XYZ file of N, CA, C and O in Angstrom:
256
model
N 83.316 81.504 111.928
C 84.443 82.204 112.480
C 85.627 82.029 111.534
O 85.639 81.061 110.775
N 86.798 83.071 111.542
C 87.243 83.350 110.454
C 88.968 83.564 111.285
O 89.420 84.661 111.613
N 89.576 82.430 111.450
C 91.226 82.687 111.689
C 91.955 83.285 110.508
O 91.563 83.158 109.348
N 93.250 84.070 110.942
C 94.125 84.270 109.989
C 95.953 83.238 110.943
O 96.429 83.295 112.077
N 96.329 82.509 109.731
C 97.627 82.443 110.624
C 98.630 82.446 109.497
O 98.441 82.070 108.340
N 99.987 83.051 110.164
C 100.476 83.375 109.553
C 102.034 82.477 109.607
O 102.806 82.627 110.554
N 102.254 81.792 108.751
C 103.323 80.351 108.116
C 104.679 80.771 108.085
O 104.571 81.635 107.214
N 105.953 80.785 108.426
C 107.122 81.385 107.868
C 107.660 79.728 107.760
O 108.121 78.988 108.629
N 107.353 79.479 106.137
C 107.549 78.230 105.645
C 109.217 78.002 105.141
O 109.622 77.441 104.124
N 109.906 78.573 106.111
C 111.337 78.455 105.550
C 111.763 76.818 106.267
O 112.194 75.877 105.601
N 111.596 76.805 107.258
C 111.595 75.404 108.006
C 110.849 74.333 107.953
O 109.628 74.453 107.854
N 111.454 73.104 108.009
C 110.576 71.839 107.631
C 109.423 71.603 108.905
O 108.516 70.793 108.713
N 109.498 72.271 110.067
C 108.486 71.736 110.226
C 107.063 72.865 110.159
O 106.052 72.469 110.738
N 107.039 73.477 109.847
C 106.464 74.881 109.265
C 105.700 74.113 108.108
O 104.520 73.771 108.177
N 106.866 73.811 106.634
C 105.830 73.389 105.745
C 105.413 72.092 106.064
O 104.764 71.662 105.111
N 105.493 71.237 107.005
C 104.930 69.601 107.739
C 103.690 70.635 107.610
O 102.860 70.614 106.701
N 103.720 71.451 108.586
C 102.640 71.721 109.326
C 101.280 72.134 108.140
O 100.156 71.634 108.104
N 101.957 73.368 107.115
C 101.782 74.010 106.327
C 100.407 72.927 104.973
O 99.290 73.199 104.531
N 101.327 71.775 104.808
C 100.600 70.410 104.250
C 99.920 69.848 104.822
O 99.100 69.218 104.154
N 99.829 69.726 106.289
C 99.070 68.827 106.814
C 97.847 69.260 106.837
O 96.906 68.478 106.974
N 97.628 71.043 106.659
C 96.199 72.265 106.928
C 95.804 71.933 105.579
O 94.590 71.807 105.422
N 96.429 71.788 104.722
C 95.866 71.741 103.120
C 95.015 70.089 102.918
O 94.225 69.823 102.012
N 95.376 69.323 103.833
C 94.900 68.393 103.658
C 93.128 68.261 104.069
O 92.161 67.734 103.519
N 93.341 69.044 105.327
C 91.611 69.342 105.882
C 90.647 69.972 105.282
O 90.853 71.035 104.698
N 89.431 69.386 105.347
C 88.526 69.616 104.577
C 87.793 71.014 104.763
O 87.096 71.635 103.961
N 88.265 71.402 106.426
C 87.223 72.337 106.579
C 88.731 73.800 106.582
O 88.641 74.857 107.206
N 89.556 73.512 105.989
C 90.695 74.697 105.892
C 90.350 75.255 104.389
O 89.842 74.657 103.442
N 90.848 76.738 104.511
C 90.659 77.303 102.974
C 91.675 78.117 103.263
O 91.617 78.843 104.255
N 92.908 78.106 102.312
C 93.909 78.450 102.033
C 94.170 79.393 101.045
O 94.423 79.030 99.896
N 94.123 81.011 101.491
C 94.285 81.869 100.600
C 95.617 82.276 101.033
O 96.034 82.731 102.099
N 96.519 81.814 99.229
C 97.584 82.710 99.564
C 97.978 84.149 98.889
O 97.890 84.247 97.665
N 98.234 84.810 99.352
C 98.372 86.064 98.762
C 100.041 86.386 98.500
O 101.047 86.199 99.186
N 99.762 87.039 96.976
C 100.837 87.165 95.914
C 101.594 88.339 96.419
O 102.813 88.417 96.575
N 100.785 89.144 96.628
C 101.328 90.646 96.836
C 100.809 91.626 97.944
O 99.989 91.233 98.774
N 101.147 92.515 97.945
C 100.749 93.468 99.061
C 99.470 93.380 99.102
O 98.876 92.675 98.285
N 98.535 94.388 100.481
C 97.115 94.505 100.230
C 96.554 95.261 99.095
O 95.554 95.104 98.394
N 97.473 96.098 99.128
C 97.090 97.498 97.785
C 96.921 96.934 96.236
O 96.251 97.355 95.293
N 97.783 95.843 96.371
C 97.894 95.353 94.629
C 96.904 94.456 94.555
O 96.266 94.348 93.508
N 96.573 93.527 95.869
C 95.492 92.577 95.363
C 94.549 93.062 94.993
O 93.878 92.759 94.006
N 94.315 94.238 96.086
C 93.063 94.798 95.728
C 92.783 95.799 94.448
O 91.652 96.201 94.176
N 93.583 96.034 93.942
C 93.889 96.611 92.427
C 93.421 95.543 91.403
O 92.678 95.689 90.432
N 94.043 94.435 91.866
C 93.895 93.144 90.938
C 92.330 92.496 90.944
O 91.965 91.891 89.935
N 91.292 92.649 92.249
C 90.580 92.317 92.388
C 89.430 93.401 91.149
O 88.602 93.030 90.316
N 89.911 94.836 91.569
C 88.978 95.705 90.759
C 89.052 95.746 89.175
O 88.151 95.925 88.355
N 90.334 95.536 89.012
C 90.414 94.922 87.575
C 89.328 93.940 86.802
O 88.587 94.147 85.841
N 89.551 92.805 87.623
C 88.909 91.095 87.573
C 87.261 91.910 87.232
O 86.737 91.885 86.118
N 86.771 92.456 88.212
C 85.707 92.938 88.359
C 85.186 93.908 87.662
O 84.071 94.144 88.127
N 85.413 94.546 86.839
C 85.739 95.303 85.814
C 85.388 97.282 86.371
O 84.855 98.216 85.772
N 85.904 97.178 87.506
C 85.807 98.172 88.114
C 86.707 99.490 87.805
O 86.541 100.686 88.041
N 87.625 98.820 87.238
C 88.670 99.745 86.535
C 88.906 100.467 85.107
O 88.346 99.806 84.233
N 89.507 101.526 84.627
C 89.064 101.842 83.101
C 90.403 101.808 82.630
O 91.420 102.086 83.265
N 90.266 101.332 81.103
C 91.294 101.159 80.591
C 91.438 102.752 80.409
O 90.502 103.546 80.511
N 93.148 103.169 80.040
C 93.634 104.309 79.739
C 94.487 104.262 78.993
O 95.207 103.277 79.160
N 94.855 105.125 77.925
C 96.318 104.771 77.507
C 97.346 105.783 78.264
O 96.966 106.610 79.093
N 99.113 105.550 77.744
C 99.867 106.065 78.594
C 99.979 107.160 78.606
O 100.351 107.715 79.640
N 99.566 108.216 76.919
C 99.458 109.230 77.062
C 98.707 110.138 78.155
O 99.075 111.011 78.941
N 98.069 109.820 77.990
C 96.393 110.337 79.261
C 96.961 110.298 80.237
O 97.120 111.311 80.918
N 97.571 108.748 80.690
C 97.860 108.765 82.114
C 99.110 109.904 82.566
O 99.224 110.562 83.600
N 99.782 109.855 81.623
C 101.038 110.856 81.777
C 100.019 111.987 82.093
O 99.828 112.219 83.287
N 99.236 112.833 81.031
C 98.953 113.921 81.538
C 97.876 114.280 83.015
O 97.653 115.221 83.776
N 97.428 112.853 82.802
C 96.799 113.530 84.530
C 97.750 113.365 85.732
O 97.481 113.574 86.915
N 98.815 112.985 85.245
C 99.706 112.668 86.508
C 100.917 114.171 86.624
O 101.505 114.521 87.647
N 100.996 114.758 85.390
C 101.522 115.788 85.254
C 100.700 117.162 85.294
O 101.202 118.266 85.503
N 99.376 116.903 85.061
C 98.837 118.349 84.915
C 97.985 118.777 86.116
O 97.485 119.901 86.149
């Protein structure tokens, strides 16, 4: 089974709390950098799912 919770670590006892989950063995702590759209951009990258382009190209398929 698979929780999501969600931290607003501006307050001390937030990050208490925040450290004390990192300490457990059976916690896995993904934090995410950026929106859903970019990770997942970032993921297809990693994965080599994506094609390099240069800027010319990209200009023209974005213009034509």
């Amino acid at each position: 089974m698979e929780i999501t919770i969600k931290i607003d670590r501006r307050s001390e006892q937030a990050k208490a709390f925040y450290e004390y989950l990192k300490t457990l063995p059976f916690i896995e702590i993904e934090e995410v950098r950026y929106n859903k759209n970019t990770e997942e951009a970032i993921k297809e990258v990693k994965s080599g799912k994506a094609t390099k382009i240069s800027l010319e190209d990209f200009r023209k398929q974005l213009f034509s």
